[in-house]
Short mmCIF file of C-alpha atoms in Angstrom, two decimals:
data_model
loop_
_atom_site.label_atom_id
_atom_site.label_comp_id
_atom_site.label_asym_id
_atom_site.label_seq_id
_atom_site.Cartn_x
_atom_site.Cartn_y
_atom_site.Cartn_z
CA UNK A 1 24.54 5.32 -8.75
CA UNK A 2 21.03 4.45 -8.98
CA UNK A 3 19.56 2.15 -11.75
CA UNK A 4 15.89 2.90 -13.36
CA UNK A 5 13.95 0.34 -15.37
CA UNK A 6 10.39 0.88 -17.15
CA UNK A 7 7.92 -1.79 -16.98
CA UNK A 8 8.26 -4.77 -19.19
CA UNK A 9 6.00 -7.39 -20.92
CA UNK A 10 3.69 -9.38 -18.47
CA UNK A 11 4.57 -13.08 -17.03
CA UNK A 12 1.48 -15.02 -15.44
CA UNK A 13 1.22 -18.72 -15.30
CA UNK A 14 -2.42 -19.50 -14.78
CA UNK A 15 -5.40 -18.20 -14.50
CA UNK A 16 -5.11 -16.96 -11.14
CA UNK A 17 -2.52 -14.58 -11.99
CA UNK A 18 -0.35 -16.77 -9.52
CA UNK A 19 3.20 -16.75 -9.61
CA UNK A 20 6.12 -17.29 -6.90
CA UNK A 21 7.66 -17.33 -4.70
CA UNK A 22 10.75 -16.50 -7.38
CA UNK A 23 13.66 -15.70 -6.05
CA UNK A 24 15.58 -13.02 -8.55
CA UNK A 25 19.13 -12.16 -8.96
CA UNK A 26 18.92 -9.64 -11.48
CA UNK A 27 17.30 -6.13 -11.33
CA UNK A 28 15.96 -6.20 -14.73
CA UNK A 29 14.31 -9.29 -14.12
CA UNK A 30 12.49 -8.09 -10.80
CA UNK A 31 11.06 -5.07 -12.79
CA UNK A 32 9.99 -7.63 -15.49
CA UNK A 33 7.68 -9.24 -13.24
CA UNK A 34 5.52 -5.94 -13.41
CA UNK A 35 4.61 -6.06 -16.64
CA UNK A 36 0.65 -5.05 -16.12
CA UNK A 37 2.02 -1.85 -13.98
CA UNK A 38 2.74 1.23 -15.50
CA UNK A 39 5.61 2.54 -12.85
CA UNK A 40 9.12 2.76 -12.04
CA UNK A 41 11.89 1.31 -9.83
CA UNK A 42 15.21 2.37 -8.92
CA UNK A 43 18.07 0.56 -7.15
CA UNK A 44 19.56 3.01 -4.76
CA UNK A 45 21.95 1.09 -2.91
CA UNK A 46 25.47 -0.71 -4.35
CA UNK A 47 25.89 -4.24 -4.65
CA UNK A 48 24.31 -7.13 -6.40
CA UNK A 49 20.65 -7.88 -6.51
CA UNK A 50 18.54 -10.22 -4.75
CA UNK A 51 14.78 -10.35 -4.67
CA UNK A 52 11.90 -12.44 -4.29
CA UNK A 53 8.30 -11.79 -5.35
CA UNK A 54 5.13 -13.89 -5.13
CA UNK A 55 1.60 -12.61 -6.09
CA UNK A 56 -1.79 -14.73 -5.97
CA UNK A 57 -5.26 -13.56 -7.57
CA UNK A 58 -8.51 -14.71 -6.66
CA UNK A 59 -11.97 -13.85 -7.38
CA UNK A 60 -12.22 -11.92 -3.75
CA UNK A 61 -8.75 -10.31 -3.25
CA UNK A 62 -5.32 -10.19 -4.47
CA UNK A 63 -2.30 -11.11 -2.66
CA UNK A 64 1.24 -9.95 -2.99
CA UNK A 65 4.89 -10.19 -1.27
CA UNK A 66 8.44 -8.77 -2.42
CA UNK A 67 11.56 -8.52 -0.63
CA UNK A 68 14.58 -7.01 -1.86
CA UNK A 69 17.87 -6.89 -0.52
CA UNK A 70 18.73 -3.69 -1.89
CA UNK A 71 17.14 -0.23 -0.99
CA UNK A 72 14.67 0.64 -3.83
CA UNK A 73 12.67 3.22 -4.83
CA UNK A 74 8.84 2.75 -6.47
CA UNK A 75 6.92 5.37 -8.13
CA UNK A 76 3.87 4.91 -10.44
CA UNK A 77 -0.09 4.08 -10.49
CA UNK A 78 -1.80 0.76 -10.35
CA UNK A 79 -4.95 -0.11 -12.76
CA UNK A 80 -8.11 -1.36 -11.37
CA UNK A 81 -10.17 -0.38 -8.19
CA UNK A 82 -9.12 -2.50 -5.80
CA UNK A 83 -8.17 -0.74 -2.37
CA UNK A 84 -4.13 -1.47 -1.52
CA UNK A 85 -3.90 -2.57 2.80
CA UNK A 86 -0.21 -3.04 3.78
CA UNK A 87 0.81 -4.16 7.17
CA UNK A 88 4.01 -2.28 8.85
CA UNK A 89 5.69 -5.05 10.55
CA UNK A 90 9.42 -5.12 11.75
CA UNK A 91 9.84 -6.28 8.42
CA UNK A 92 9.43 -3.02 6.17
CA UNK A 93 8.85 -0.63 9.51
CA UNK A 94 11.83 1.36 8.30
CA UNK A 95 10.15 2.25 4.60
CA UNK A 96 9.49 5.89 3.57
CA UNK A 97 5.74 5.70 2.08
CA UNK A 98 5.52 8.98 0.73
CA UNK A 99 7.95 10.54 2.86
CA UNK A 100 6.74 9.35 6.13
CA UNK A 101 8.18 6.68 8.20
CA UNK A 102 4.92 4.54 10.26
CA UNK A 103 5.29 2.64 13.13
CA UNK A 104 4.89 -0.82 13.67
CA UNK A 105 1.04 -2.94 13.89
CA UNK A 106 -0.14 0.13 11.63
CA UNK A 107 -2.37 -0.66 8.68
CA UNK A 108 -1.24 1.70 5.39
CA UNK A 109 -4.23 2.38 2.99
CA UNK A 110 -3.38 3.00 -0.24
CA UNK A 111 -6.34 4.03 -3.00
CA UNK A 112 -6.45 2.65 -6.36
CA UNK A 113 -6.31 6.16 -7.44
CA UNK A 114 -3.26 7.32 -6.31
CA UNK A 115 0.27 6.28 -7.44
CA UNK A 116 2.74 4.40 -5.24
CA UNK A 117 5.66 6.61 -3.96
CA UNK A 118 8.05 4.71 -1.57
CA UNK A 119 11.40 3.86 -0.36
CA UNK A 120 12.34 0.89 1.32
CA UNK A 121 15.92 0.18 3.12
CA UNK A 122 17.74 -2.94 2.78
CA UNK A 123 16.39 -6.30 3.59
CA UNK A 124 12.99 -5.54 3.26
CA UNK A 125 9.74 -7.38 3.01
CA UNK A 126 6.62 -6.04 2.04
CA UNK A 127 3.51 -7.67 1.58
CA UNK A 128 0.09 -6.15 0.72
CA UNK A 129 -3.62 -7.32 0.19
CA UNK A 130 -6.03 -5.63 -2.52
CA UNK A 131 -9.81 -5.46 -1.79
CA UNK A 132 -12.53 -4.33 -4.05
CA UNK A 133 -14.29 -2.08 -1.38
CA UNK A 134 -17.66 -3.66 -2.04
CA UNK A 135 -15.94 -6.93 -0.94
CA UNK A 136 -15.47 -5.17 2.30
CA UNK A 137 -18.68 -3.43 2.77
CA UNK A 138 -19.95 -7.11 2.60
CA UNK A 139 -17.84 -8.29 5.51
CA UNK A 140 -18.60 -4.94 7.63
CA UNK A 141 -22.15 -5.90 7.23
CA UNK A 142 -21.34 -9.71 8.53
CA UNK A 143 -19.98 -8.31 11.21
CA UNK A 144 -21.99 -5.36 12.28
CA UNK A 145 -25.20 -5.82 10.41
CA UNK A 146 -24.69 -2.36 9.26
CA UNK A 147 -24.85 -1.35 5.40
CA UNK A 148 -21.61 0.96 5.24
CA UNK A 149 -20.24 2.52 2.20
CA UNK A 150 -16.22 2.31 2.31
CA UNK A 151 -14.52 5.81 0.57
CA UNK A 152 -10.96 4.98 0.12
CA UNK A 153 -9.71 8.78 -1.70
CA UNK A 154 -6.49 9.13 0.75
CA UNK A 155 -3.41 7.66 1.14
CA UNK A 156 -4.01 7.49 5.41
CA UNK A 157 -2.46 5.06 8.09
CA UNK A 158 -4.48 3.37 10.96
CA UNK A 159 -2.90 2.29 14.04
CA UNK A 160 -5.09 -0.85 15.35
CA UNK A 161 -5.22 -2.69 18.49
CA UNK A 162 -2.40 -5.74 18.58
CA UNK A 163 -4.68 -8.79 18.69
CA UNK A 164 -6.26 -7.65 15.51
CA UNK A 165 -3.06 -6.77 13.63
CA UNK A 166 -1.76 -9.90 14.21
CA UNK A 167 -4.63 -11.82 13.24
CA UNK A 168 -5.19 -10.12 9.96
CA UNK A 169 -1.07 -10.07 9.01
CA UNK A 170 -0.89 -13.98 9.94
CA UNK A 171 -4.22 -13.95 7.89
CA UNK A 172 -2.28 -12.68 4.68
CA UNK A 173 0.66 -14.71 5.13
CA UNK A 174 -1.02 -17.81 5.20
CA UNK A 175 -2.80 -16.82 2.13
CA UNK A 176 0.76 -16.43 0.65
CA UNK A 177 1.82 -19.37 2.03
CA UNK A 178 -0.93 -21.52 0.65
CA UNK A 179 -0.72 -20.15 -2.78
CA UNK A 180 2.91 -21.41 -2.99
CA UNK A 181 1.54 -25.09 -2.62
CA UNK A 182 -1.78 -24.80 -4.49
CA UNK A 183 -3.78 -23.75 -7.50
CA UNK A 184 -6.88 -24.25 -6.29
CA UNK A 185 -9.03 -21.16 -6.88
CA UNK A 186 -12.39 -21.88 -4.20
CA UNK A 187 -9.62 -23.03 -1.79
CA UNK A 188 -7.84 -20.01 -2.28
CA UNK A 189 -10.76 -17.80 -2.56
CA UNK A 190 -11.83 -19.29 0.93
CA UNK A 191 -9.10 -18.40 2.51
CA UNK A 192 -9.06 -14.48 0.76
CA UNK A 193 -12.38 -14.25 2.37
CA UNK A 194 -11.07 -14.92 5.54
CA UNK A 195 -8.09 -12.12 5.13
CA UNK A 196 -11.19 -9.70 4.42
CA UNK A 197 -12.77 -10.71 7.64
CA UNK A 198 -9.53 -9.93 9.56
CA UNK A 199 -8.78 -7.06 8.00
CA UNK A 200 -12.41 -5.74 8.47
CA UNK A 201 -12.06 -6.34 12.21
CA UNK A 202 -8.84 -4.29 12.12
CA UNK A 203 -10.62 -1.62 10.53
CA UNK A 204 -13.94 -1.59 12.20
CA UNK A 205 -13.31 0.47 15.17
CA UNK A 206 -11.89 3.59 12.54
CA UNK A 207 -15.02 2.64 9.96
CA UNK A 208 -18.01 3.33 12.08
CA UNK A 209 -21.54 4.47 10.16
CA UNK A 210 -20.94 8.39 11.98
CA UNK A 211 -17.49 8.61 10.17
CA UNK A 212 -17.17 11.53 8.65
CA UNK A 213 -14.88 12.25 5.63
CA UNK A 214 -14.81 15.79 5.71
CA UNK A 215 -14.05 16.03 9.01
CA UNK A 216 -11.54 18.88 9.94
CA UNK A 217 -8.33 15.51 10.05
CA UNK A 218 -9.41 14.26 7.14
CA UNK A 219 -9.78 17.76 5.49
CA UNK A 220 -5.82 18.06 7.01
CA UNK A 221 -4.99 14.94 5.62
CA UNK A 222 -6.37 15.73 1.83
CA UNK A 223 -4.77 18.99 1.85
CA UNK A 224 -1.17 17.20 2.55
CA UNK A 225 -1.48 14.47 -0.04
CA UNK A 226 -2.67 17.08 -2.59
CA UNK A 227 0.64 19.16 -1.99
CA UNK A 228 2.44 15.88 -2.01
CA UNK A 229 1.08 15.14 -5.41
CA UNK A 230 1.68 18.62 -6.26
CA UNK A 231 5.41 18.81 -5.39
CA UNK A 232 5.99 15.12 -7.35
CA UNK A 233 4.52 15.99 -10.62
CA UNK A 234 6.59 19.33 -10.79
CA UNK A 235 9.92 17.65 -9.68
CA UNK A 236 11.78 19.71 -12.83
CA UNK A 237 10.09 22.96 -11.82
CA UNK A 238 11.53 25.55 -9.63
CA UNK A 239 8.34 25.55 -6.84
CA UNK A 240 8.07 28.13 -4.29
CA UNK A 241 6.12 27.90 -0.83
CA UNK A 242 4.05 30.60 -2.23
CA UNK A 243 3.55 29.38 -5.28
CA UNK A 244 2.28 25.78 -3.59
CA UNK A 245 -0.10 27.89 -1.28
CA UNK A 246 -1.31 29.40 -4.23
CA UNK A 247 -2.28 26.12 -5.79
CA UNK A 248 -4.06 24.75 -3.00
CA UNK A 249 -5.61 27.54 -1.79
CA UNK A 250 -4.00 27.89 2.18
CA UNK A 251 -2.27 30.06 3.76
CA UNK A 252 1.62 29.06 4.14
CA UNK A 253 1.29 29.08 8.18
CA UNK A 254 -1.88 26.52 7.59
CA UNK A 255 0.82 24.25 5.38
CA UNK A 256 3.83 24.37 7.51
CA UNK A 257 1.85 23.82 10.36
CA UNK A 258 0.15 20.38 8.70
CA UNK A 259 3.28 18.83 7.37
CA UNK A 260 4.88 19.76 10.82
CA UNK A 261 2.19 17.55 12.51
CA UNK A 262 2.06 14.84 10.00
CA UNK A 263 5.75 14.57 9.46
CA UNK A 264 7.02 15.35 12.99
#
């Protein structure tokens, strides 16, 4: 039987918003660490709960790590304007992100205005780097000498070259590791800037200046995201395929084709 908790009062230890890594042996204590987040957690598998949570906030970026020994369902919206970047590794490749499992060496991008909706399996570790788009734009300009404006409006994933993926993931792990031993803001901020550079390098082939978010593939992805959001928002209501297509302004055939292509 699943257990559900709502958010509890925030707990931070210094001006960095730094805590952890904290080992937690109670599901309610795990939930209590997410006081600034308006979300919902459910423990889906049975057994004693063990988790580890770490968070660090700097001027340019935030980093986060969470491990749980039990299967978890997470849903809820963030506050703020940071986009979140999740590297998919062997430690979390069985996670369902909005119903889809992603392959290793993929970077999942979650815009600030869209909610989390994911299900992890037992013994899963998730790490994340959250960045203001303007900081990515500055890094992009440094690497390419091109002034490019990032727009993150949709959940989407990017499979990146292995070497670039590993550099980004390793820099993020290093950032979290150093934060365990230091609360020196200038030092940690320098490390976070390094993470942003490696992230930009990993994304650079995908986000070219001629990148067009009105292209056919992005319109298809937008339609899928709108369909998922509508279904999640009406879970208690009897919705037919015709209702969904009418709301989205598309045909049953088109919607079925897109879901088959996206979810195999």
